[in-house]
Amino acid sequence: AQSVTQPDIHITVSEGASLELRCNYSYGATPYLFWYVQSPGQGLQLLLKYFSGDTLVQGIKGFEAEFKRSQSSFNLRKPSVHWSDAAEYFCAVPGGSGTYKYIFGTGTRLKVLA
Amino acid sequence: NAGVTQTPKFQVLKTGQSMTLQCAQDMNHNSMYWYRQDPGMGLRLIYYSASEGTTDKGEVPNGYNVSRLNKREFSLRLESAAPSQTSVYFCAARTSGRGELFFGEGSRLTVL
Protein backbone atom coordinates (compact mmCIF):
# COMPACT_ATOMS: atom_id res chain seq x y z
CA ALA A 1 0.00 0.00 0.00
CA GLN A 2 1.10 3.54 -0.62
CA SER A 3 2.46 5.43 2.35
CA VAL A 4 4.29 8.56 3.35
CA THR A 5 6.73 8.86 6.24
CA GLN A 6 7.98 12.05 7.80
CA PRO A 7 10.60 10.87 10.29
CA ASP A 8 10.95 14.14 12.18
CA ILE A 9 8.04 15.19 14.37
CA HIS A 10 9.67 18.41 15.56
CA ILE A 11 12.58 20.43 14.17
CA THR A 12 14.08 23.58 15.65
CA VAL A 13 16.36 25.86 13.69
CA SER A 14 17.74 29.34 14.20
CA GLU A 15 16.56 32.13 11.97
CA GLY A 16 18.87 32.37 8.98
CA ALA A 17 19.96 28.75 9.17
CA SER A 18 19.27 26.23 6.43
CA LEU A 19 16.45 23.73 6.67
CA GLU A 20 15.76 20.25 5.37
CA LEU A 21 12.56 18.37 6.13
CA ARG A 22 12.48 14.71 5.22
CA CYS A 23 9.79 12.81 3.39
CA ASN A 24 9.95 9.16 2.32
CA TYR A 25 7.26 7.51 0.28
CA SER A 26 6.20 4.09 -0.79
CA TYR A 27 4.53 4.05 -4.19
CA GLY A 28 4.23 1.43 -6.90
CA ALA A 29 4.65 3.67 -9.92
CA THR A 30 6.19 7.05 -10.59
CA PRO A 31 4.62 9.18 -7.94
CA TYR A 32 3.55 12.72 -7.92
CA LEU A 33 4.32 14.41 -4.66
CA PHE A 34 3.29 17.48 -2.75
CA TRP A 35 4.44 19.57 0.17
CA TYR A 36 1.91 21.61 2.14
CA VAL A 37 2.35 24.10 4.96
CA GLN A 38 -0.09 24.76 7.77
CA SER A 39 0.20 27.88 9.90
CA PRO A 40 -1.42 27.76 13.34
CA GLY A 41 -5.20 27.75 13.13
CA GLN A 42 -5.17 27.73 9.36
CA GLY A 43 -5.85 25.31 6.55
CA LEU A 44 -3.15 23.76 4.42
CA GLN A 45 -1.46 25.69 1.63
CA LEU A 46 0.45 24.13 -1.23
CA LEU A 47 4.18 24.85 -1.17
CA LEU A 48 5.23 22.87 -4.22
CA LYS A 49 4.54 19.77 -6.25
CA TYR A 50 6.43 17.26 -8.36
CA PHE A 51 4.83 15.49 -11.29
CA SER A 52 7.67 14.56 -13.63
CA GLY A 53 10.73 15.98 -15.33
CA ASP A 54 13.24 18.06 -13.41
CA THR A 55 13.76 16.43 -10.04
CA LEU A 56 14.43 19.74 -8.31
CA VAL A 57 11.25 21.76 -7.98
CA GLN A 58 10.81 25.28 -6.77
CA GLY A 59 7.92 26.44 -4.68
CA ILE A 60 6.58 29.47 -2.94
CA LYS A 61 8.25 31.30 -0.07
CA GLY A 62 11.73 30.27 -1.22
CA PHE A 63 11.24 26.54 -0.69
CA GLU A 64 12.50 23.80 -2.97
CA ALA A 65 12.32 20.02 -2.94
CA GLU A 66 14.29 17.28 -4.63
CA PHE A 67 12.79 14.02 -5.84
CA LYS A 68 15.19 11.09 -5.49
CA ARG A 69 13.72 7.90 -6.88
CA SER A 70 16.62 5.75 -5.68
CA GLN A 71 15.99 6.83 -2.10
CA SER A 72 12.19 7.13 -2.35
CA SER A 73 12.53 10.61 -0.92
CA PHE A 74 11.16 14.06 -1.57
CA ASN A 75 12.90 16.30 0.93
CA LEU A 76 11.98 19.93 1.40
CA ARG A 77 14.73 22.54 1.74
CA LYS A 78 15.18 26.22 2.33
CA PRO A 79 18.59 27.95 2.37
CA SER A 80 17.74 30.55 5.01
CA VAL A 81 14.79 30.21 7.35
CA HIS A 82 12.68 33.18 8.42
CA TRP A 83 10.73 33.42 11.65
CA SER A 84 7.52 33.38 9.62
CA ASP A 85 8.34 29.85 8.40
CA ALA A 86 7.38 28.44 11.80
CA ALA A 87 4.51 26.10 10.94
CA GLU A 88 3.69 22.46 10.36
CA TYR A 89 4.72 20.86 7.10
CA PHE A 90 3.08 17.90 5.41
CA CYS A 91 4.20 15.68 2.58
CA ALA A 92 1.48 14.02 0.49
CA VAL A 93 1.19 11.37 -2.22
CA PRO A 94 -1.77 9.82 -4.09
CA GLY A 95 -3.22 6.71 -2.50
CA GLY A 96 -2.47 4.41 -5.39
CA SER A 97 -2.64 3.89 -9.11
CA GLY A 98 -5.83 5.37 -10.49
CA THR A 99 -6.97 6.83 -7.21
CA TYR A 100 -6.86 10.38 -6.00
CA LYS A 101 -7.27 9.61 -2.33
CA TYR A 102 -4.27 11.57 -1.23
CA ILE A 103 -2.28 10.28 1.73
CA PHE A 104 -0.56 12.69 4.07
CA GLY A 105 2.41 12.19 6.31
CA THR A 106 2.13 12.83 10.03
CA GLY A 107 3.73 16.24 9.67
CA THR A 108 6.85 18.01 10.90
CA ARG A 109 6.44 20.98 13.20
CA LEU A 110 9.09 23.63 12.63
CA LYS A 111 10.14 26.02 15.35
CA VAL A 112 12.34 28.99 14.48
CA LEU A 113 14.57 30.59 17.09
CA ALA A 114 15.22 34.31 16.84
CA ASN B 1 -12.50 34.58 -4.25
CA ALA B 2 -13.44 32.48 -1.22
CA GLY B 3 -12.14 29.10 -2.47
CA VAL B 4 -13.32 26.46 0.02
CA THR B 5 -15.62 27.56 2.82
CA GLN B 6 -16.45 25.44 5.85
CA THR B 7 -19.14 26.01 8.47
CA PRO B 8 -19.20 26.04 11.38
CA LYS B 9 -15.64 26.85 12.41
CA PHE B 10 -16.17 25.68 15.98
CA GLN B 11 -18.70 23.31 17.51
CA VAL B 12 -19.13 21.60 20.85
CA LEU B 13 -21.40 18.56 21.02
CA LYS B 14 -22.47 16.14 23.68
CA THR B 15 -22.03 12.43 23.12
CA GLY B 16 -24.88 11.10 21.02
CA GLN B 17 -25.81 14.39 19.40
CA SER B 18 -25.80 14.77 15.64
CA MET B 19 -24.51 17.51 13.44
CA THR B 20 -23.53 18.33 9.88
CA LEU B 21 -20.40 20.08 8.74
CA GLN B 22 -20.94 22.07 5.58
CA CYS B 23 -18.43 22.66 2.83
CA ALA B 24 -18.80 24.72 -0.33
CA GLN B 25 -16.32 25.53 -3.06
CA ASP B 26 -16.52 28.18 -5.73
CA MET B 27 -13.68 26.89 -7.92
CA ASN B 28 -15.79 24.60 -10.08
CA HIS B 29 -13.68 21.56 -9.14
CA ASN B 30 -15.10 18.09 -9.56
CA SER B 31 -13.45 16.36 -6.62
CA MET B 32 -13.99 17.10 -2.96
CA TYR B 33 -12.63 15.58 0.24
CA TRP B 34 -13.16 15.42 3.98
CA TYR B 35 -10.13 14.85 6.20
CA ARG B 36 -9.70 14.84 9.93
CA GLN B 37 -6.54 16.05 11.65
CA ASP B 38 -5.44 14.71 15.00
CA PRO B 39 -2.18 15.41 16.84
CA GLY B 40 0.61 13.15 15.69
CA MET B 41 -1.52 11.49 13.03
CA GLY B 42 -1.46 13.96 10.20
CA LEU B 43 -4.52 14.16 7.99
CA ARG B 44 -6.62 11.07 7.48
CA LEU B 45 -9.17 10.78 4.71
CA ILE B 46 -12.75 10.24 5.82
CA TYR B 47 -14.61 10.41 2.50
CA TYR B 48 -13.89 11.40 -1.05
CA SER B 49 -16.19 12.49 -3.86
CA ALA B 50 -14.81 12.30 -7.38
CA SER B 51 -17.80 14.10 -8.86
CA GLU B 52 -21.36 15.10 -8.16
CA GLY B 53 -23.39 12.07 -7.14
CA THR B 54 -20.43 9.85 -6.23
CA THR B 55 -18.77 9.23 -2.88
CA ASP B 56 -16.14 6.79 -1.70
CA LYS B 57 -14.84 5.78 1.70
CA GLY B 58 -11.44 6.82 2.85
CA GLU B 59 -9.25 5.52 5.65
CA VAL B 60 -11.55 6.39 8.59
CA PRO B 61 -15.21 6.47 7.45
CA ASN B 62 -16.85 4.80 10.45
CA GLY B 63 -19.30 7.06 12.26
CA TYR B 64 -19.63 9.48 9.35
CA ASN B 65 -21.90 9.97 6.37
CA VAL B 66 -21.50 12.35 3.48
CA SER B 67 -23.65 13.97 0.84
CA ARG B 68 -22.46 15.49 -2.38
CA LEU B 69 -25.45 17.74 -2.85
CA ASN B 70 -24.22 19.31 -6.06
CA LYS B 71 -20.91 20.23 -7.60
CA ARG B 72 -20.30 23.00 -5.08
CA GLU B 73 -21.29 21.36 -1.81
CA PHE B 74 -20.05 18.35 0.15
CA SER B 75 -21.38 17.85 3.66
CA LEU B 76 -20.17 15.57 6.45
CA ARG B 77 -22.65 14.25 8.99
CA LEU B 78 -22.09 12.75 12.40
CA GLU B 79 -25.24 10.86 13.32
CA SER B 80 -24.29 10.05 16.91
CA ALA B 81 -21.17 11.89 17.98
CA ALA B 82 -18.55 10.17 20.12
CA PRO B 83 -15.59 11.65 22.01
CA SER B 84 -13.27 9.87 19.55
CA GLN B 85 -14.62 12.20 16.87
CA THR B 86 -13.14 15.23 18.61
CA SER B 87 -10.87 16.59 15.91
CA VAL B 88 -10.25 19.30 13.38
CA TYR B 89 -12.03 18.61 10.11
CA PHE B 90 -10.86 19.88 6.77
CA CYS B 91 -12.70 20.00 3.51
CA ALA B 92 -10.74 20.21 0.28
CA ALA B 93 -11.38 20.49 -3.43
CA ARG B 94 -9.10 19.30 -6.19
CA THR B 95 -8.40 20.40 -9.68
CA SER B 96 -8.67 17.79 -12.40
CA GLY B 97 -6.04 15.19 -13.09
CA ARG B 98 -2.88 15.45 -11.01
CA GLY B 99 -4.00 18.59 -9.33
CA GLU B 100 -3.35 19.77 -5.85
CA LEU B 101 -5.89 20.03 -3.07
CA PHE B 102 -7.28 23.38 -1.98
CA PHE B 103 -8.25 23.37 1.67
CA GLY B 104 -10.77 25.19 3.78
CA GLU B 105 -9.75 26.72 7.08
CA GLY B 106 -11.05 23.83 9.14
CA SER B 107 -13.82 23.10 11.61
CA ARG B 108 -12.85 22.33 15.18
CA LEU B 109 -15.26 19.85 16.77
CA THR B 110 -15.26 18.87 20.42
CA VAL B 111 -17.44 16.02 21.64
CA LEU B 112 -17.95 15.88 25.39
PDB file of C-alpha atoms in Angstrom:
ATOM      1  CA  ALA A   1       0.000   0.000   0.000  1.00  0.00           C
ATOM      2  CA  GLN A   2       1.100   3.540  -0.621  1.00  0.00           C
ATOM      3  CA  SER A   3       2.464   5.428   2.349  1.00  0.00           C
ATOM      4  CA  VAL A   4       4.293   8.558   3.350  1.00  0.00           C
ATOM      5  CA  THR A   5       6.729   8.862   6.240  1.00  0.00           C
ATOM      6  CA  GLN A   6       7.981  12.049   7.802  1.00  0.00           C
ATOM      7  CA  PRO A   7      10.596  10.865  10.294  1.00  0.00           C
ATOM      8  CA  ASP A   8      10.950  14.145  12.177  1.00  0.00           C
ATOM      9  CA  ILE A   9       8.041  15.188  14.373  1.00  0.00           C
ATOM     10  CA  HIS A  10       9.673  18.412  15.555  1.00  0.00           C
ATOM     11  CA  ILE A  11      12.579  20.431  14.167  1.00  0.00           C
ATOM     12  CA  THR A  12      14.078  23.585  15.654  1.00  0.00           C
ATOM     13  CA  VAL A  13      16.360  25.856  13.692  1.00  0.00           C
ATOM     14  CA  SER A  14      17.738  29.340  14.198  1.00  0.00           C
ATOM     15  CA  GLU A  15      16.565  32.133  11.967  1.00  0.00           C
ATOM     16  CA  GLY A  16      18.870  32.371   8.976  1.00  0.00           C
ATOM     17  CA  ALA A  17      19.961  28.746   9.174  1.00  0.00           C
ATOM     18  CA  SER A  18      19.266  26.233   6.432  1.00  0.00           C
ATOM     19  CA  LEU A  19      16.447  23.733   6.666  1.00  0.00           C
ATOM     20  CA  GLU A  20      15.762  20.253   5.375  1.00  0.00           C
ATOM     21  CA  LEU A  21      12.558  18.366   6.132  1.00  0.00           C
ATOM     22  CA  ARG A  22      12.484  14.708   5.215  1.00  0.00           C
ATOM     23  CA  CYS A  23       9.786  12.811   3.386  1.00  0.00           C
ATOM     24  CA  ASN A  24       9.954   9.165   2.322  1.00  0.00           C
ATOM     25  CA  TYR A  25       7.265   7.515   0.285  1.00  0.00           C
ATOM     26  CA  SER A  26       6.197   4.086  -0.793  1.00  0.00           C
ATOM     27  CA  TYR A  27       4.532   4.047  -4.191  1.00  0.00           C
ATOM     28  CA  GLY A  28       4.230   1.430  -6.902  1.00  0.00           C
ATOM     29  CA  ALA A  29       4.652   3.674  -9.918  1.00  0.00           C
ATOM     30  CA  THR A  30       6.195   7.053 -10.591  1.00  0.00           C
ATOM     31  CA  PRO A  31       4.622   9.180  -7.935  1.00  0.00           C
ATOM     32  CA  TYR A  32       3.552  12.723  -7.918  1.00  0.00           C
ATOM     33  CA  LEU A  33       4.317  14.406  -4.659  1.00  0.00           C
ATOM     34  CA  PHE A  34       3.290  17.479  -2.747  1.00  0.00           C
ATOM     35  CA  TRP A  35       4.443  19.572   0.172  1.00  0.00           C
ATOM     36  CA  TYR A  36       1.907  21.606   2.136  1.00  0.00           C
ATOM     37  CA  VAL A  37       2.353  24.096   4.962  1.00  0.00           C
ATOM     38  CA  GLN A  38      -0.088  24.762   7.775  1.00  0.00           C
ATOM     39  CA  SER A  39       0.198  27.884   9.899  1.00  0.00           C
ATOM     40  CA  PRO A  40      -1.417  27.758  13.338  1.00  0.00           C
ATOM     41  CA  GLY A  41      -5.196  27.753  13.127  1.00  0.00           C
ATOM     42  CA  GLN A  42      -5.173  27.727   9.358  1.00  0.00           C
ATOM     43  CA  GLY A  43      -5.853  25.314   6.553  1.00  0.00           C
ATOM     44  CA  LEU A  44      -3.147  23.763   4.416  1.00  0.00           C
ATOM     45  CA  GLN A  45      -1.461  25.692   1.629  1.00  0.00           C
ATOM     46  CA  LEU A  46       0.455  24.131  -1.233  1.00  0.00           C
ATOM     47  CA  LEU A  47       4.179  24.854  -1.168  1.00  0.00           C
ATOM     48  CA  LEU A  48       5.234  22.870  -4.216  1.00  0.00           C
ATOM     49  CA  LYS A  49       4.544  19.767  -6.250  1.00  0.00           C
ATOM     50  CA  TYR A  50       6.431  17.260  -8.357  1.00  0.00           C
ATOM     51  CA  PHE A  51       4.830  15.492 -11.292  1.00  0.00           C
ATOM     52  CA  SER A  52       7.670  14.563 -13.629  1.00  0.00           C
ATOM     53  CA  GLY A  53      10.734  15.978 -15.334  1.00  0.00           C
ATOM     54  CA  ASP A  54      13.235  18.056 -13.413  1.00  0.00           C
ATOM     55  CA  THR A  55      13.756  16.431 -10.036  1.00  0.00           C
ATOM     56  CA  LEU A  56      14.428  19.739  -8.310  1.00  0.00           C
ATOM     57  CA  VAL A  57      11.253  21.757  -7.982  1.00  0.00           C
ATOM     58  CA  GLN A  58      10.812  25.285  -6.773  1.00  0.00           C
ATOM     59  CA  GLY A  59       7.915  26.437  -4.679  1.00  0.00           C
ATOM     60  CA  ILE A  60       6.577  29.465  -2.938  1.00  0.00           C
ATOM     61  CA  LYS A  61       8.246  31.301  -0.066  1.00  0.00           C
ATOM     62  CA  GLY A  62      11.731  30.273  -1.224  1.00  0.00           C
ATOM     63  CA  PHE A  63      11.238  26.535  -0.686  1.00  0.00           C
ATOM     64  CA  GLU A  64      12.498  23.798  -2.967  1.00  0.00           C
ATOM     65  CA  ALA A  65      12.323  20.019  -2.936  1.00  0.00           C
ATOM     66  CA  GLU A  66      14.292  17.283  -4.627  1.00  0.00           C
ATOM     67  CA  PHE A  67      12.791  14.025  -5.840  1.00  0.00           C
ATOM     68  CA  LYS A  68      15.187  11.094  -5.488  1.00  0.00           C
ATOM     69  CA  ARG A  69      13.716   7.905  -6.880  1.00  0.00           C
ATOM     70  CA  SER A  70      16.619   5.746  -5.682  1.00  0.00           C
ATOM     71  CA  GLN A  71      15.995   6.832  -2.101  1.00  0.00           C
ATOM     72  CA  SER A  72      12.186   7.131  -2.346  1.00  0.00           C
ATOM     73  CA  SER A  73      12.532  10.609  -0.925  1.00  0.00           C
ATOM     74  CA  PHE A  74      11.163  14.059  -1.569  1.00  0.00           C
ATOM     75  CA  ASN A  75      12.897  16.303   0.935  1.00  0.00           C
ATOM     76  CA  LEU A  76      11.980  19.932   1.404  1.00  0.00           C
ATOM     77  CA  ARG A  77      14.728  22.542   1.735  1.00  0.00           C
ATOM     78  CA  LYS A  78      15.183  26.219   2.333  1.00  0.00           C
ATOM     79  CA  PRO A  79      18.593  27.953   2.365  1.00  0.00           C
ATOM     80  CA  SER A  80      17.737  30.553   5.009  1.00  0.00           C
ATOM     81  CA  VAL A  81      14.792  30.205   7.348  1.00  0.00           C
ATOM     82  CA  HIS A  82      12.683  33.178   8.416  1.00  0.00           C
ATOM     83  CA  TRP A  83      10.728  33.418  11.655  1.00  0.00           C
ATOM     84  CA  SER A  84       7.515  33.385   9.622  1.00  0.00           C
ATOM     85  CA  ASP A  85       8.342  29.855   8.401  1.00  0.00           C
ATOM     86  CA  ALA A  86       7.379  28.435  11.799  1.00  0.00           C
ATOM     87  CA  ALA A  87       4.508  26.096  10.939  1.00  0.00           C
ATOM     88  CA  GLU A  88       3.686  22.460  10.359  1.00  0.00           C
ATOM     89  CA  TYR A  89       4.723  20.861   7.095  1.00  0.00           C
ATOM     90  CA  PHE A  90       3.080  17.898   5.412  1.00  0.00           C
ATOM     91  CA  CYS A  91       4.198  15.682   2.580  1.00  0.00           C
ATOM     92  CA  ALA A  92       1.479  14.018   0.485  1.00  0.00           C
ATOM     93  CA  VAL A  93       1.190  11.371  -2.222  1.00  0.00           C
ATOM     94  CA  PRO A  94      -1.773   9.817  -4.093  1.00  0.00           C
ATOM     95  CA  GLY A  95      -3.223   6.710  -2.501  1.00  0.00           C
ATOM     96  CA  GLY A  96      -2.474   4.414  -5.395  1.00  0.00           C
ATOM     97  CA  SER A  97      -2.636   3.891  -9.110  1.00  0.00           C
ATOM     98  CA  GLY A  98      -5.828   5.367 -10.486  1.00  0.00           C
ATOM     99  CA  THR A  99      -6.973   6.834  -7.209  1.00  0.00           C
ATOM    100  CA  TYR A 100      -6.865  10.382  -6.000  1.00  0.00           C
ATOM    101  CA  LYS A 101      -7.272   9.605  -2.327  1.00  0.00           C
ATOM    102  CA  TYR A 102      -4.266  11.565  -1.232  1.00  0.00           C
ATOM    103  CA  ILE A 103      -2.285  10.277   1.732  1.00  0.00           C
ATOM    104  CA  PHE A 104      -0.564  12.689   4.068  1.00  0.00           C
ATOM    105  CA  GLY A 105       2.413  12.194   6.313  1.00  0.00           C
ATOM    106  CA  THR A 106       2.127  12.833  10.028  1.00  0.00           C
ATOM    107  CA  GLY A 107       3.730  16.236   9.668  1.00  0.00           C
ATOM    108  CA  THR A 108       6.852  18.005  10.900  1.00  0.00           C
ATOM    109  CA  ARG A 109       6.444  20.977  13.203  1.00  0.00           C
ATOM    110  CA  LEU A 110       9.086  23.630  12.628  1.00  0.00           C
ATOM    111  CA  LYS A 111      10.140  26.024  15.349  1.00  0.00           C
ATOM    112  CA  VAL A 112      12.340  28.987  14.476  1.00  0.00           C
ATOM    113  CA  LEU A 113      14.570  30.586  17.094  1.00  0.00           C
ATOM    114  CA  ALA A 114      15.223  34.311  16.838  1.00  0.00           C
TER     115      ALA A 114
ATOM    116  CA  ASN B   1     -12.500  34.583  -4.251  1.00  0.00           C
ATOM    117  CA  ALA B   2     -13.444  32.481  -1.217  1.00  0.00           C
ATOM    118  CA  GLY B   3     -12.140  29.103  -2.468  1.00  0.00           C
ATOM    119  CA  VAL B   4     -13.319  26.462   0.019  1.00  0.00           C
ATOM    120  CA  THR B   5     -15.624  27.560   2.821  1.00  0.00           C
ATOM    121  CA  GLN B   6     -16.448  25.441   5.853  1.00  0.00           C
ATOM    122  CA  THR B   7     -19.135  26.009   8.471  1.00  0.00           C
ATOM    123  CA  PRO B   8     -19.205  26.038  11.382  1.00  0.00           C
ATOM    124  CA  LYS B   9     -15.641  26.852  12.413  1.00  0.00           C
ATOM    125  CA  PHE B  10     -16.174  25.679  15.982  1.00  0.00           C
ATOM    126  CA  GLN B  11     -18.703  23.315  17.514  1.00  0.00           C
ATOM    127  CA  VAL B  12     -19.133  21.596  20.848  1.00  0.00           C
ATOM    128  CA  LEU B  13     -21.396  18.559  21.021  1.00  0.00           C
ATOM    129  CA  LYS B  14     -22.465  16.137  23.677  1.00  0.00           C
ATOM    130  CA  THR B  15     -22.029  12.430  23.122  1.00  0.00           C
ATOM    131  CA  GLY B  16     -24.881  11.096  21.018  1.00  0.00           C
ATOM    132  CA  GLN B  17     -25.813  14.387  19.398  1.00  0.00           C
ATOM    133  CA  SER B  18     -25.802  14.769  15.644  1.00  0.00           C
ATOM    134  CA  MET B  19     -24.506  17.512  13.436  1.00  0.00           C
ATOM    135  CA  THR B  20     -23.526  18.327   9.876  1.00  0.00           C
ATOM    136  CA  LEU B  21     -20.400  20.081   8.737  1.00  0.00           C
ATOM    137  CA  GLN B  22     -20.939  22.071   5.582  1.00  0.00           C
ATOM    138  CA  CYS B  23     -18.432  22.662   2.831  1.00  0.00           C
ATOM    139  CA  ALA B  24     -18.801  24.716  -0.325  1.00  0.00           C
ATOM    140  CA  GLN B  25     -16.324  25.532  -3.064  1.00  0.00           C
ATOM    141  CA  ASP B  26     -16.520  28.181  -5.727  1.00  0.00           C
ATOM    142  CA  MET B  27     -13.678  26.893  -7.918  1.00  0.00           C
ATOM    143  CA  ASN B  28     -15.795  24.598 -10.084  1.00  0.00           C
ATOM    144  CA  HIS B  29     -13.679  21.563  -9.143  1.00  0.00           C
ATOM    145  CA  ASN B  30     -15.098  18.093  -9.565  1.00  0.00           C
ATOM    146  CA  SER B  31     -13.453  16.362  -6.623  1.00  0.00           C
ATOM    147  CA  MET B  32     -13.989  17.096  -2.957  1.00  0.00           C
ATOM    148  CA  TYR B  33     -12.633  15.582   0.237  1.00  0.00           C
ATOM    149  CA  TRP B  34     -13.156  15.418   3.976  1.00  0.00           C
ATOM    150  CA  TYR B  35     -10.134  14.851   6.200  1.00  0.00           C
ATOM    151  CA  ARG B  36      -9.696  14.837   9.930  1.00  0.00           C
ATOM    152  CA  GLN B  37      -6.544  16.047  11.651  1.00  0.00           C
ATOM    153  CA  ASP B  38      -5.436  14.710  14.997  1.00  0.00           C
ATOM    154  CA  PRO B  39      -2.180  15.412  16.845  1.00  0.00           C
ATOM    155  CA  GLY B  40       0.614  13.151  15.695  1.00  0.00           C
ATOM    156  CA  MET B  41      -1.521  11.490  13.035  1.00  0.00           C
ATOM    157  CA  GLY B  42      -1.460  13.962  10.204  1.00  0.00           C
ATOM    158  CA  LEU B  43      -4.521  14.156   7.988  1.00  0.00           C
ATOM    159  CA  ARG B  44      -6.621  11.066   7.477  1.00  0.00           C
ATOM    160  CA  LEU B  45      -9.168  10.784   4.711  1.00  0.00           C
ATOM    161  CA  ILE B  46     -12.753  10.244   5.815  1.00  0.00           C
ATOM    162  CA  TYR B  47     -14.610  10.410   2.500  1.00  0.00           C
ATOM    163  CA  TYR B  48     -13.894  11.398  -1.046  1.00  0.00           C
ATOM    164  CA  SER B  49     -16.192  12.489  -3.863  1.00  0.00           C
ATOM    165  CA  ALA B  50     -14.813  12.296  -7.383  1.00  0.00           C
ATOM    166  CA  SER B  51     -17.804  14.096  -8.856  1.00  0.00           C
ATOM    167  CA  GLU B  52     -21.365  15.100  -8.164  1.00  0.00           C
ATOM    168  CA  GLY B  53     -23.391  12.070  -7.136  1.00  0.00           C
ATOM    169  CA  THR B  54     -20.425   9.850  -6.226  1.00  0.00           C
ATOM    170  CA  THR B  55     -18.769   9.226  -2.881  1.00  0.00           C
ATOM    171  CA  ASP B  56     -16.141   6.788  -1.697  1.00  0.00           C
ATOM    172  CA  LYS B  57     -14.836   5.782   1.701  1.00  0.00           C
ATOM    173  CA  GLY B  58     -11.435   6.823   2.854  1.00  0.00           C
ATOM    174  CA  GLU B  59      -9.254   5.518   5.651  1.00  0.00           C
ATOM    175  CA  VAL B  60     -11.548   6.388   8.590  1.00  0.00           C
ATOM    176  CA  PRO B  61     -15.208   6.467   7.450  1.00  0.00           C
ATOM    177  CA  ASN B  62     -16.851   4.798  10.450  1.00  0.00           C
ATOM    178  CA  GLY B  63     -19.302   7.061  12.260  1.00  0.00           C
ATOM    179  CA  TYR B  64     -19.633   9.476   9.355  1.00  0.00           C
ATOM    180  CA  ASN B  65     -21.902   9.970   6.369  1.00  0.00           C
ATOM    181  CA  VAL B  66     -21.501  12.348   3.477  1.00  0.00           C
ATOM    182  CA  SER B  67     -23.653  13.975   0.844  1.00  0.00           C
ATOM    183  CA  ARG B  68     -22.458  15.489  -2.379  1.00  0.00           C
ATOM    184  CA  LEU B  69     -25.451  17.735  -2.849  1.00  0.00           C
ATOM    185  CA  ASN B  70     -24.217  19.310  -6.056  1.00  0.00           C
ATOM    186  CA  LYS B  71     -20.908  20.225  -7.599  1.00  0.00           C
ATOM    187  CA  ARG B  72     -20.296  23.000  -5.077  1.00  0.00           C
ATOM    188  CA  GLU B  73     -21.289  21.359  -1.809  1.00  0.00           C
ATOM    189  CA  PHE B  74     -20.046  18.346   0.145  1.00  0.00           C
ATOM    190  CA  SER B  75     -21.377  17.851   3.660  1.00  0.00           C
ATOM    191  CA  LEU B  76     -20.175  15.567   6.449  1.00  0.00           C
ATOM    192  CA  ARG B  77     -22.654  14.254   8.992  1.00  0.00           C
ATOM    193  CA  LEU B  78     -22.087  12.749  12.398  1.00  0.00           C
ATOM    194  CA  GLU B  79     -25.243  10.859  13.325  1.00  0.00           C
ATOM    195  CA  SER B  80     -24.287  10.055  16.914  1.00  0.00           C
ATOM    196  CA  ALA B  81     -21.169  11.889  17.976  1.00  0.00           C
ATOM    197  CA  ALA B  82     -18.546  10.171  20.115  1.00  0.00           C
ATOM    198  CA  PRO B  83     -15.588  11.647  22.008  1.00  0.00           C
ATOM    199  CA  SER B  84     -13.268   9.869  19.552  1.00  0.00           C
ATOM    200  CA  GLN B  85     -14.616  12.202  16.875  1.00  0.00           C
ATOM    201  CA  THR B  86     -13.141  15.230  18.611  1.00  0.00           C
ATOM    202  CA  SER B  87     -10.875  16.589  15.908  1.00  0.00           C
ATOM    203  CA  VAL B  88     -10.253  19.301  13.381  1.00  0.00           C
ATOM    204  CA  TYR B  89     -12.035  18.605  10.113  1.00  0.00           C
ATOM    205  CA  PHE B  90     -10.856  19.879   6.771  1.00  0.00           C
ATOM    206  CA  CYS B  91     -12.701  20.000   3.506  1.00  0.00           C
ATOM    207  CA  ALA B  92     -10.742  20.212   0.281  1.00  0.00           C
ATOM    208  CA  ALA B  93     -11.385  20.486  -3.431  1.00  0.00           C
ATOM    209  CA  ARG B  94      -9.104  19.295  -6.188  1.00  0.00           C
ATOM    210  CA  THR B  95      -8.399  20.404  -9.684  1.00  0.00           C
ATOM    211  CA  SER B  96      -8.674  17.795 -12.399  1.00  0.00           C
ATOM    212  CA  GLY B  97      -6.039  15.187 -13.093  1.00  0.00           C
ATOM    213  CA  ARG B  98      -2.884  15.452 -11.014  1.00  0.00           C
ATOM    214  CA  GLY B  99      -4.003  18.585  -9.326  1.00  0.00           C
ATOM    215  CA  GLU B 100      -3.347  19.771  -5.846  1.00  0.00           C
ATOM    216  CA  LEU B 101      -5.892  20.031  -3.069  1.00  0.00           C
ATOM    217  CA  PHE B 102      -7.283  23.375  -1.979  1.00  0.00           C
ATOM    218  CA  PHE B 103      -8.250  23.375   1.674  1.00  0.00           C
ATOM    219  CA  GLY B 104     -10.772  25.192   3.777  1.00  0.00           C
ATOM    220  CA  GLU B 105      -9.747  26.725   7.084  1.00  0.00           C
ATOM    221  CA  GLY B 106     -11.050  23.829   9.140  1.00  0.00           C
ATOM    222  CA  SER B 107     -13.818  23.101  11.615  1.00  0.00           C
ATOM    223  CA  ARG B 108     -12.846  22.326  15.180  1.00  0.00           C
ATOM    224  CA  LEU B 109     -15.256  19.851  16.765  1.00  0.00           C
ATOM    225  CA  THR B 110     -15.263  18.873  20.420  1.00  0.00           C
ATOM    226  CA  VAL B 111     -17.439  16.015  21.639  1.00  0.00           C
ATOM    227  CA  LEU B 112     -17.945  15.877  25.388  1.00  0.00           C
TER     228      LEU B 112
END
